[in-house]
Coordinates of N, CA and C in Angstrom, one line a residue:
G272 N 8.9 -5.3 2.0 CA 9.4 -4.1 1.4 C 9.7 -4.2 -0.1
R273 N 10.2 -5.3 -0.5 CA 10.4 -5.5 -2.0 C 9.1 -5.6 -2.7
N274 N 8.1 -6.2 -2.1 CA 6.8 -6.3 -2.8 C 6.2 -4.9 -2.9
A275 N 6.3 -4.0 -1.9 CA 5.8 -2.7 -2.0 C 6.6 -1.9 -3.0
R276 N 7.9 -2.1 -3.2 CA 8.7 -1.5 -4.2 C 8.2 -1.8 -5.6
F277 N 8.0 -3.1 -5.9 CA 7.5 -3.5 -7.2 C 6.1 -3.0 -7.5
A278 N 5.3 -3.0 -6.5 CA 3.9 -2.4 -6.7 C 3.9 -1.0 -7.0
S279 N 4.8 -0.2 -6.3 CA 4.9 1.2 -6.5 C 5.5 1.6 -7.9
I280 N 6.4 0.8 -8.4 CA 7.0 1.0 -9.7 C 5.9 0.7 -10.8
G281 N 5.1 -0.3 -10.6 CA 4.0 -0.6 -11.5 C 3.0 0.5 -11.5
N282 N 2.6 1.0 -10.3 CA 1.6 2.1 -10.2 C 2.2 3.4 -10.8
G283 N 3.5 3.7 -10.6 CA 4.1 4.9 -11.2 C 4.1 4.8 -12.7
L284 N 4.5 3.7 -13.3 CA 4.5 3.6 -14.7 C 3.1 3.7 -15.3
A285 N 2.2 3.1 -14.7 CA 0.8 3.1 -15.1 C 0.3 4.6 -15.1
A286 N 0.6 5.3 -14.0 CA 0.1 6.7 -13.9 C 0.8 7.6 -15.0
A287 N 2.1 7.3 -15.2 CA 2.8 8.0 -16.3 C 2.2 7.8 -17.7
A288 N 1.9 6.5 -17.9 CA 1.2 6.2 -19.2 C -0.1 6.9 -19.4
M289 N -0.9 6.9 -18.3 CA -2.2 7.5 -18.3 C -2.1 9.0 -18.5
G290 N -1.1 9.6 -17.8 CA -0.9 11.1 -18.0 C -0.5 11.4 -19.4
A291 N 0.4 10.6 -20.0 CA 0.8 10.9 -21.3 C -0.4 10.8 -22.3
C292 N -1.2 9.7 -22.1 CA -2.4 9.6 -23.0 C -3.4 10.7 -22.8
G293 N -3.6 11.1 -21.6 CA -4.5 12.2 -21.4 C -4.0 13.5 -22.0
Y294 N -2.7 13.7 -22.0 CA -2.1 15.0 -22.6 C -2.1 14.9 -24.1
F295 N -1.6 13.8 -24.7 CA -1.4 13.7 -26.1 C -2.6 13.3 -26.9
L296 N -3.5 12.6 -26.2 CA -4.7 12.1 -26.9 C -5.9 12.8 -26.4
S297 N -6.5 12.3 -25.3 CA -7.7 12.9 -24.7 C -7.9 12.4 -23.3
A298 N -8.6 13.1 -22.5 CA -8.9 12.6 -21.2 C -9.6 11.3 -21.2
R299 N -10.4 11.0 -22.2 CA -11.2 9.8 -22.2 C -10.2 8.6 -22.5
A300 N -9.1 8.8 -23.2 CA -8.1 7.8 -23.5 C -7.6 7.1 -22.2
V301 N -7.6 7.9 -21.1 CA -7.1 7.3 -19.8 C -7.8 6.1 -19.4
F302 N -9.2 6.1 -19.6 CA -10.0 5.0 -19.2 C -9.7 3.7 -20.1
F303 N -9.4 3.9 -21.4 CA -9.1 2.8 -22.2 C -7.7 2.2 -21.8
V304 N -6.8 3.0 -21.4 CA -5.5 2.5 -21.0 C -5.7 1.7 -19.7
T305 N -6.5 2.2 -18.8 CA -6.8 1.4 -17.6 C -7.3 0.0 -17.9
A306 N -8.2 -0.1 -18.9 CA -8.8 -1.4 -19.2 C -7.7 -2.2 -19.9
L307 N -6.8 -1.7 -20.7 CA -5.8 -2.5 -21.3 C -4.8 -3.0 -20.4
L308 N -4.6 -2.3 -19.2 CA -3.6 -2.7 -18.3 C -4.0 -4.0 -17.6
L309 N -5.3 -4.4 -17.8 CA -5.7 -5.7 -17.2 C -5.0 -6.8 -17.9
L310 N -4.6 -6.7 -19.1 CA -4.0 -7.8 -19.9 C -2.7 -8.2 -19.3
P311 N -1.7 -7.3 -19.1 CA -0.4 -7.7 -18.5 C -0.6 -8.2 -17.0
A312 N -1.7 -7.7 -16.3 CA -1.9 -8.2 -15.0 C -2.3 -9.7 -15.0
L313 N -3.2 -10.0 -15.9 CA -3.6 -11.4 -16.1 C -2.5 -12.3 -16.5
M314 N -1.6 -11.8 -17.4 CA -0.5 -12.6 -17.8 C 0.5 -12.9 -16.6
A315 N 0.7 -11.8 -15.8 CA 1.5 -12.0 -14.6 C 1.0 -13.0 -13.6
L316 N -0.4 -13.0 -13.4 CA -1.0 -14.0 -12.5 C -0.9 -15.4 -13.0
R317 N -0.9 -15.6 -14.4 CA -0.8 -16.9 -14.9 C 0.6 -17.5 -14.7
T318 N 1.6 -16.7 -14.4 CA 2.9 -17.3 -14.2 C 3.1 -17.8 -12.7
I319 N 2.1 -17.6 -11.9 CA 2.2 -18.1 -10.5 C 1.7 -19.5 -10.5
S320 N 2.6 -20.5 -10.1 CA 2.2 -21.9 -10.1 C 1.5 -22.2 -8.8
P321 N 0.4 -22.9 -8.8 CA -0.3 -23.3 -7.5 C 0.6 -24.2 -6.6
R322 N 1.6 -24.9 -7.2 CA 2.5 -25.7 -6.5 C 3.4 -24.9 -5.6
E323 N 3.6 -23.6 -5.9 CA 4.5 -22.8 -5.2 C 3.9 -22.2 -3.9
I324 N 2.6 -22.5 -3.7 CA 1.9 -21.9 -2.6 C 1.4 -23.0 -1.6
D325 N 1.8 -22.8 -0.3 CA 1.3 -23.6 0.8 C 0.1 -22.9 1.3
P326 N -1.2 -23.4 1.0 CA -2.4 -22.7 1.5 C -2.4 -22.5 3.0
E327 N -1.9 -23.5 3.8 CA -2.0 -23.3 5.2 C -1.1 -22.2 5.7
R328 N 0.1 -22.1 5.2 CA 1.0 -21.0 5.6 C 0.5 -19.7 5.1
A329 N 0.0 -19.7 3.8 CA -0.5 -18.5 3.2 C -1.6 -17.9 4.0
H330 N -2.4 -18.7 4.7 CA -3.5 -18.2 5.5 C -3.2 -18.0 7.0
G331 N -1.9 -18.0 7.3 CA -1.5 -17.7 8.7 C -1.7 -18.9 9.6
G332 N -1.5 -20.1 9.0 CA -1.6 -21.3 9.8 C -0.5 -21.4 10.8
G333 N -0.6 -22.3 11.8 CA 0.3 -22.4 12.9 C 1.7 -22.7 12.4
M334 N 2.7 -22.2 13.0 CA 4.1 -22.5 12.6 C 4.5 -23.8 13.2
P335 N 5.4 -24.6 12.6 CA 5.8 -25.9 13.2 C 6.5 -25.7 14.5
R336 N 6.4 -26.7 15.3 CA 7.1 -26.6 16.6 C 8.6 -26.7 16.4
P337 N 9.5 -26.1 17.2 CA 10.9 -26.2 17.1 C 11.4 -27.7 17.0
G338 N 12.2 -28.0 16.0 CA 12.7 -29.4 15.8 C 11.7 -30.3 15.1
A339 N 10.5 -29.8 14.8 CA 9.5 -30.7 14.1 C 9.8 -30.8 12.6
D340 N 9.3 -31.8 12.0 CA 9.5 -32.0 10.6 C 8.7 -30.9 9.9
T341 N 9.4 -30.1 9.0 CA 8.7 -29.0 8.3 C 8.1 -29.4 7.0
N342 N 8.1 -30.7 6.6 CA 7.6 -31.1 5.4 C 6.1 -30.7 5.3
A343 N 5.7 -30.1 4.1 CA 4.3 -29.6 4.0 C 3.3 -30.7 4.2
N344 N 3.7 -31.9 4.0 CA 2.7 -33.0 4.2 C 2.5 -33.4 5.6
T345 N 3.3 -32.9 6.5 CA 3.2 -33.3 7.9 C 2.3 -32.2 8.6
R346 N 1.0 -32.4 8.5 CA 0.1 -31.4 9.0 C -0.1 -31.6 10.5
A347 N 0.4 -32.7 11.1 CA 0.1 -32.9 12.5 C 0.9 -31.8 13.4
N348 N 1.9 -31.2 12.8 CA 2.7 -30.2 13.5 C 2.0 -28.9 13.6
H349 N 0.9 -28.7 12.9 CA 0.3 -27.4 12.9 C -1.0 -27.4 13.7
P350 N -1.2 -26.5 14.6 CA -2.4 -26.5 15.4 C -3.6 -26.1 14.5
P351 N -4.8 -26.6 14.8 CA -6.0 -26.2 14.0 C -6.3 -24.7 14.1
P352 N -6.9 -24.1 13.0 CA -7.2 -22.7 13.1 C -8.2 -22.4 14.1
I353 N -8.1 -21.2 14.7 CA -9.1 -20.8 15.7 C -10.4 -20.3 14.9
R354 N -11.5 -20.2 15.6 CA -12.7 -19.8 15.0 C -12.6 -18.3 14.6
L355 N -13.2 -18.0 13.5 CA -13.1 -16.6 13.0 C -13.7 -15.6 14.0
A356 N -14.8 -16.1 14.6 CA -15.5 -15.2 15.6 C -14.6 -14.8 16.7
N357 N -13.7 -15.8 17.2 CA -12.8 -15.5 18.2 C -11.7 -14.5 17.8
L358 N -11.3 -14.6 16.5 CA -10.3 -13.7 16.0 C -10.9 -12.2 16.0
L359 N -12.2 -12.1 15.6 CA -12.8 -10.8 15.5 C -12.9 -10.1 16.9
R360 N -12.7 -10.9 18.0 CA -12.8 -10.3 19.3 C -11.5 -9.9 19.9
R361 N -10.4 -10.0 19.1 CA -9.1 -9.7 19.6 C -9.0 -8.1 19.6
R362 N -8.8 -7.6 20.8 CA -8.8 -6.1 20.9 C -7.7 -5.4 20.1
P363 N -6.4 -5.9 20.1 CA -5.4 -5.2 19.3 C -5.7 -5.2 17.9
L364 N -6.3 -6.3 17.3 CA -6.7 -6.3 15.9 C -7.8 -5.3 15.6
L365 N -8.8 -5.2 16.5 CA -9.9 -4.2 16.3 C -9.4 -2.8 16.4
I366 N -8.5 -2.5 17.3 CA -7.9 -1.2 17.4 C -7.1 -0.8 16.2
F367 N -6.3 -1.7 15.7 CA -5.6 -1.5 14.5 C -6.5 -1.2 13.3
C368 N -7.6 -2.0 13.2 CA -8.5 -1.9 12.1 C -9.2 -0.5 12.1
C369 N -9.5 0.0 13.3 CA -10.1 1.3 13.5 C -9.1 2.4 13.1
C370 N -7.9 2.2 13.4 CA -6.9 3.2 13.0 C -6.7 3.3 11.5
V371 N -6.7 2.2 10.9 CA -6.5 2.1 9.4 C -7.8 2.7 8.8
L372 N -9.0 2.4 9.3 CA -10.2 2.9 8.8 C -10.3 4.5 8.9
L373 N -9.9 5.0 10.0 CA -9.8 6.5 10.2 C -8.8 7.1 9.2
F374 N -7.7 6.4 9.0 CA -6.7 6.9 8.1 C -7.3 7.1 6.7
H375 N -8.0 6.0 6.2 CA -8.5 6.0 4.9 C -9.6 7.0 4.7
F376 N -10.4 7.2 5.8 CA -11.4 8.3 5.8 C -10.8 9.6 5.5
A377 N -9.6 9.9 6.1 CA -9.0 11.2 5.9 C -8.2 11.2 4.6
N378 N -7.7 10.1 4.1 CA -6.7 10.1 3.0 C -7.5 10.0 1.7
A379 N -8.5 9.2 1.6 CA -9.1 8.8 0.3 C -9.5 10.0 -0.5
A380 N -10.1 11.1 0.1 CA -10.6 12.2 -0.7 C -9.6 13.3 -1.0
M381 N -8.4 13.1 -0.4 CA -7.4 14.2 -0.4 C -6.9 14.5 -1.9
L382 N -6.5 13.4 -2.5 CA -5.9 13.6 -3.9 C -7.0 14.0 -4.9
P383 N -8.2 13.4 -4.9 CA -9.3 13.9 -5.8 C -9.7 15.3 -5.6
L384 N -9.7 15.8 -4.3 CA -10.0 17.2 -4.1 C -8.9 18.1 -4.6
M385 N -7.7 17.7 -4.4 CA -6.6 18.5 -4.9 C -6.6 18.5 -6.4
G386 N -6.9 17.3 -7.0 CA -7.0 17.2 -8.5 C -8.0 18.2 -9.1
S387 N -9.2 18.3 -8.4 CA -10.2 19.3 -8.9 C -9.6 20.7 -8.8
V388 N -8.9 21.0 -7.8 CA -8.3 22.4 -7.7 C -7.3 22.6 -8.8
L389 N -6.4 21.6 -9.1 CA -5.5 21.7 -10.2 C -6.2 21.9 -11.5
T390 N -7.3 21.2 -11.7 CA -8.0 21.3 -13.0 C -8.6 22.7 -13.2
M391 N -9.1 23.3 -12.1 CA -9.6 24.7 -12.2 C -8.5 25.7 -12.5
R392 N -7.3 25.5 -11.9 CA -6.2 26.5 -12.0 C -5.4 26.3 -13.2
S393 N -5.3 25.1 -13.7 CA -4.5 24.9 -14.9 C -5.1 23.7 -15.7
S394 N -6.1 24.0 -16.4 CA -6.8 22.9 -17.1 C -6.0 22.2 -18.2
Q395 N -5.1 23.0 -18.9 CA -4.3 22.4 -19.9 C -3.3 21.3 -19.4
W396 N -2.8 21.6 -18.2 CA -1.7 20.7 -17.7 C -2.3 19.8 -16.6
A397 N -3.6 19.8 -16.4 CA -4.2 19.1 -15.3 C -3.9 17.6 -15.3
T398 N -4.1 16.9 -16.5 CA -3.8 15.5 -16.5 C -2.4 15.1 -16.2
V399 N -1.4 16.0 -16.7 CA 0.0 15.7 -16.5 C 0.3 15.9 -15.0
M400 N -0.2 17.0 -14.4 CA 0.1 17.3 -13.0 C -0.5 16.3 -12.1
I401 N -1.7 15.8 -12.4 CA -2.3 14.8 -11.5 C -1.5 13.5 -11.7
A402 N -1.1 13.2 -12.9 CA -0.2 12.0 -13.0 C 1.1 12.2 -12.2
A403 N 1.6 13.4 -12.2 CA 2.8 13.6 -11.4 C 2.5 13.5 -9.9
C404 N 1.3 13.9 -9.5 CA 0.9 13.7 -8.1 C 0.9 12.2 -7.7
I405 N 0.6 11.3 -8.7 CA 0.6 9.9 -8.4 C 2.0 9.3 -8.5
V406 N 2.8 9.8 -9.5 CA 4.1 9.2 -9.7 C 5.1 9.6 -8.6
V407 N 5.0 10.8 -8.1 CA 6.0 11.2 -7.0 C 5.9 10.3 -5.8
P408 N 4.7 10.0 -5.3 CA 4.7 9.1 -4.1 C 5.2 7.7 -4.4
Q409 N 4.9 7.3 -5.7 CA 5.3 5.9 -6.0 C 6.8 5.8 -6.1
L410 N 7.5 6.9 -6.6 CA 8.9 6.9 -6.6 C 9.5 6.9 -5.1
V411 N 8.8 7.6 -4.2 CA 9.3 7.6 -2.8 C 9.1 6.2 -2.2
V412 N 8.0 5.5 -2.5 CA 7.7 4.2 -2.0 C 8.7 3.2 -2.6
A413 N 9.0 3.3 -3.9 CA 10.0 2.4 -4.5 C 11.4 2.6 -3.8
L414 N 11.8 3.8 -3.4 CA 13.1 4.0 -2.8 C 13.1 3.6 -1.4
F415 N 12.0 3.8 -0.6 CA 12.1 3.7 0.9 C 11.5 2.4 1.4
S416 N 10.7 1.6 0.6 CA 10.0 0.5 1.2 C 10.9 -0.6 1.7
P417 N 12.0 -1.0 1.0 CA 12.9 -2.0 1.5 C 13.5 -1.5 2.8
W418 N 13.9 -0.3 2.9 CA 14.5 0.3 4.1 C 13.5 0.2 5.3
V419 N 12.2 0.5 5.0 CA 11.2 0.4 6.0 C 11.1 -1.0 6.5
G420 N 11.1 -2.0 5.6 CA 11.1 -3.4 6.0 C 12.2 -3.8 7.0
R421 N 13.4 -3.2 6.7 CA 14.6 -3.5 7.5 C 14.4 -2.9 8.9
Q422 N 14.0 -1.6 8.9 CA 13.8 -0.9 10.1 C 12.7 -1.4 11.0
A423 N 11.7 -2.0 10.4 CA 10.7 -2.6 11.2 C 11.2 -3.7 12.1
E424 N 12.3 -4.4 11.7 CA 12.9 -5.4 12.6 C 13.8 -4.8 13.7
R425 N 14.3 -3.6 13.4 CA 15.2 -2.9 14.4 C 14.5 -2.0 15.3
W426 N 13.6 -1.2 14.8 CA 12.9 -0.2 15.6 C 11.6 -0.7 16.2
G427 N 11.0 -1.7 15.6 CA 9.7 -2.2 15.9 C 8.7 -1.5 15.0
R428 N 7.4 -2.0 15.1 CA 6.4 -1.5 14.2 C 5.8 -0.1 14.5
R429 N 5.7 0.2 15.8 CA 5.0 1.4 16.3 C 5.6 2.7 15.8
P430 N 6.9 2.9 15.9 CA 7.5 4.2 15.5 C 7.2 4.4 14.0
L431 N 7.4 3.4 13.1 CA 7.2 3.6 11.7 C 5.7 3.9 11.4
L432 N 4.8 3.2 12.1 CA 3.4 3.4 11.9 C 3.0 4.8 12.2
I433 N 3.6 5.3 13.3 CA 3.3 6.7 13.8 C 3.8 7.7 12.8
I434 N 5.0 7.5 12.2 CA 5.5 8.4 11.2 C 4.6 8.4 10.0
G435 N 4.1 7.2 9.6 CA 3.2 7.2 8.4 C 1.9 7.9 8.7
F436 N 1.3 7.7 9.9 CA 0.1 8.4 10.2 C 0.3 10.0 10.3
A437 N 1.5 10.4 10.9 CA 1.7 11.8 11.2 C 1.9 12.6 9.9
A438 N 2.4 11.9 8.8 CA 2.6 12.7 7.6 C 1.3 13.1 7.0
L439 N 0.2 12.4 7.3 CA -1.1 12.7 6.7 C -1.7 14.1 7.1
P440 N -1.8 14.4 8.4 CA -2.3 15.7 8.7 C -1.4 16.9 8.3
I441 N -0.1 16.6 8.2 CA 0.8 17.7 7.7 C 0.5 17.9 6.2
R442 N 0.3 16.9 5.5 CA 0.0 17.0 4.1 C -1.4 17.7 3.9
G443 N -2.4 17.4 4.7 CA -3.6 18.1 4.6 C -3.5 19.6 4.9
I444 N -2.7 20.0 5.9 CA -2.6 21.4 6.2 C -1.9 22.1 5.0
L445 N -0.9 21.5 4.4 CA -0.2 22.1 3.3 C -1.1 22.2 2.1
F446 N -2.0 21.2 1.8 CA -2.9 21.3 0.7 C -3.9 22.4 0.9
A447 N -4.2 22.7 2.2 CA -5.2 23.8 2.5 C -4.6 25.1 2.4
T448 N -3.3 25.3 2.5 CA -2.7 26.6 2.6 C -1.8 26.9 1.4
V449 N -1.3 25.9 0.7 CA -0.4 26.2 -0.5 C -1.3 26.3 -1.7
H450 N -1.0 27.3 -2.6 CA -1.8 27.6 -3.8 C -1.0 27.3 -5.1
D451 N 0.3 27.2 -5.0 CA 1.1 27.0 -6.2 C 1.0 25.6 -6.7
P452 N 0.5 25.3 -7.9 CA 0.3 23.9 -8.4 C 1.5 23.1 -8.3
Y453 N 2.7 23.7 -8.6 CA 3.9 22.9 -8.6 C 4.4 22.5 -7.2
I454 N 4.1 23.4 -6.2 CA 4.4 23.0 -4.8 C 3.5 22.0 -4.3
L455 N 2.2 22.0 -4.8 CA 1.3 21.0 -4.4 C 1.7 19.6 -4.9
V456 N 2.3 19.5 -6.1 CA 2.9 18.3 -6.5 C 4.0 17.8 -5.6
A457 N 4.9 18.8 -5.2 CA 6.0 18.4 -4.3 C 5.5 17.9 -2.9
V458 N 4.3 18.5 -2.5 CA 3.7 18.0 -1.2 C 3.4 16.5 -1.2
Q459 N 3.2 16.0 -2.4 CA 2.9 14.6 -2.5 C 4.0 13.7 -2.1
F460 N 5.2 14.3 -1.9 CA 6.3 13.5 -1.3 C 5.9 12.9 0.1
L461 N 5.1 13.7 0.8 CA 4.6 13.2 2.1 C 3.7 12.0 1.9
D462 N 2.9 12.0 0.8 CA 2.1 10.8 0.6 C 2.9 9.6 0.3
G463 N 4.1 9.8 -0.3 CA 5.0 8.7 -0.5 C 5.6 8.2 0.8
I464 N 5.8 9.1 1.8 CA 6.3 8.6 3.1 C 5.2 7.8 3.8
T465 N 4.0 8.3 3.7 CA 2.9 7.5 4.3 C 2.7 6.2 3.6
A466 N 2.7 6.2 2.3 CA 2.5 5.0 1.6 C 3.5 3.9 1.8
S467 N 4.8 4.4 1.9 CA 5.9 3.4 2.1 C 5.8 2.8 3.5
M468 N 5.4 3.7 4.5 CA 5.2 3.1 5.9 C 4.1 2.2 6.0
L469 N 2.9 2.6 5.5 CA 1.7 1.7 5.6 C 1.8 0.6 4.7
G470 N 2.4 0.7 3.5 CA 2.4 -0.4 2.5 C 3.2 -1.6 3.1
V471 N 4.1 -1.3 4.0 CA 4.9 -2.4 4.6 C 4.2 -2.8 6.0
M472 N 3.9 -1.7 6.8 CA 3.4 -2.0 8.1 C 2.1 -2.7 8.2
V473 N 1.1 -2.3 7.3 CA -0.2 -2.9 7.5 C -0.2 -4.4 7.3
P474 N 0.3 -5.0 6.2 CA 0.4 -6.4 6.2 C 1.2 -7.1 7.3
L475 N 2.3 -6.4 7.6 CA 3.2 -6.9 8.7 C 2.5 -7.0 10.0
I476 N 1.8 -5.9 10.4 CA 1.2 -5.9 11.7 C 0.0 -6.9 11.7
I477 N -0.8 -7.0 10.6 CA -1.9 -7.9 10.5 C -1.3 -9.4 10.7
A478 N -0.2 -9.6 10.0 CA 0.5 -10.9 10.2 C 0.9 -11.2 11.6
D479 N 1.4 -10.2 12.3 CA 1.8 -10.3 13.7 C 0.6 -10.6 14.6
L480 N -0.5 -10.0 14.3 CA -1.7 -10.1 15.2 C -2.5 -11.4 14.9
T481 N -2.3 -12.0 13.7 CA -3.1 -13.2 13.4 C -2.3 -14.4 13.2
R482 N -0.9 -14.3 13.4 CA -0.1 -15.5 13.1 C -0.5 -16.7 14.0
G483 N -0.6 -17.8 13.4 CA -1.0 -19.0 14.1 C -2.5 -19.2 14.2
T484 N -3.3 -18.3 13.7 CA -4.7 -18.4 13.8 C -5.4 -19.2 12.7
G485 N -4.7 -19.3 11.6 CA -5.3 -19.9 10.4 C -6.1 -19.0 9.6
H486 N -6.1 -17.7 9.9 CA -6.8 -16.6 9.2 C -5.8 -15.5 8.9

């Protein structure tokens, strides 16, 4: 939940910077800002020390047996990883992958299509409004993600995942029927609900389904 919060804050600030550059400079300036954002990303990655990462645990290696020595050098406590081919035959994992695939088929084109509509209706404010369409969901994700992480332990994964999926068709219907550009920006609140749910649930459920496999 905290990781999703920090990611959404970064995405929101980047979108705000791009929208400001598009409005005050030119639409082409947005692409230069995107390239420049690579520099702080590389600087952040350099602060991660390889000594802080246990590769076996990071790849879903087996958890130590109760009462066993948890020292990272004691590899005998960890079962060997299963074959990747066996992992790909796990029915729950395949079902979840198909669900996420169908979600992205529906979701990926939604904001670009709405952005083209905003550009036709209000070309002067298009870059600012599209930036707002990105910033609004990121604010929602920043607010709700830690709560989602806590509720995942109380409610379980399924109810939160269903809420995240259900917000998508509602958002699609509103995009198809609402014509006011400002209300369309407000509709992006639903995208924030979806993003906060899936941002936490997808890695969590994948970890649940592959824990102990070494993958």
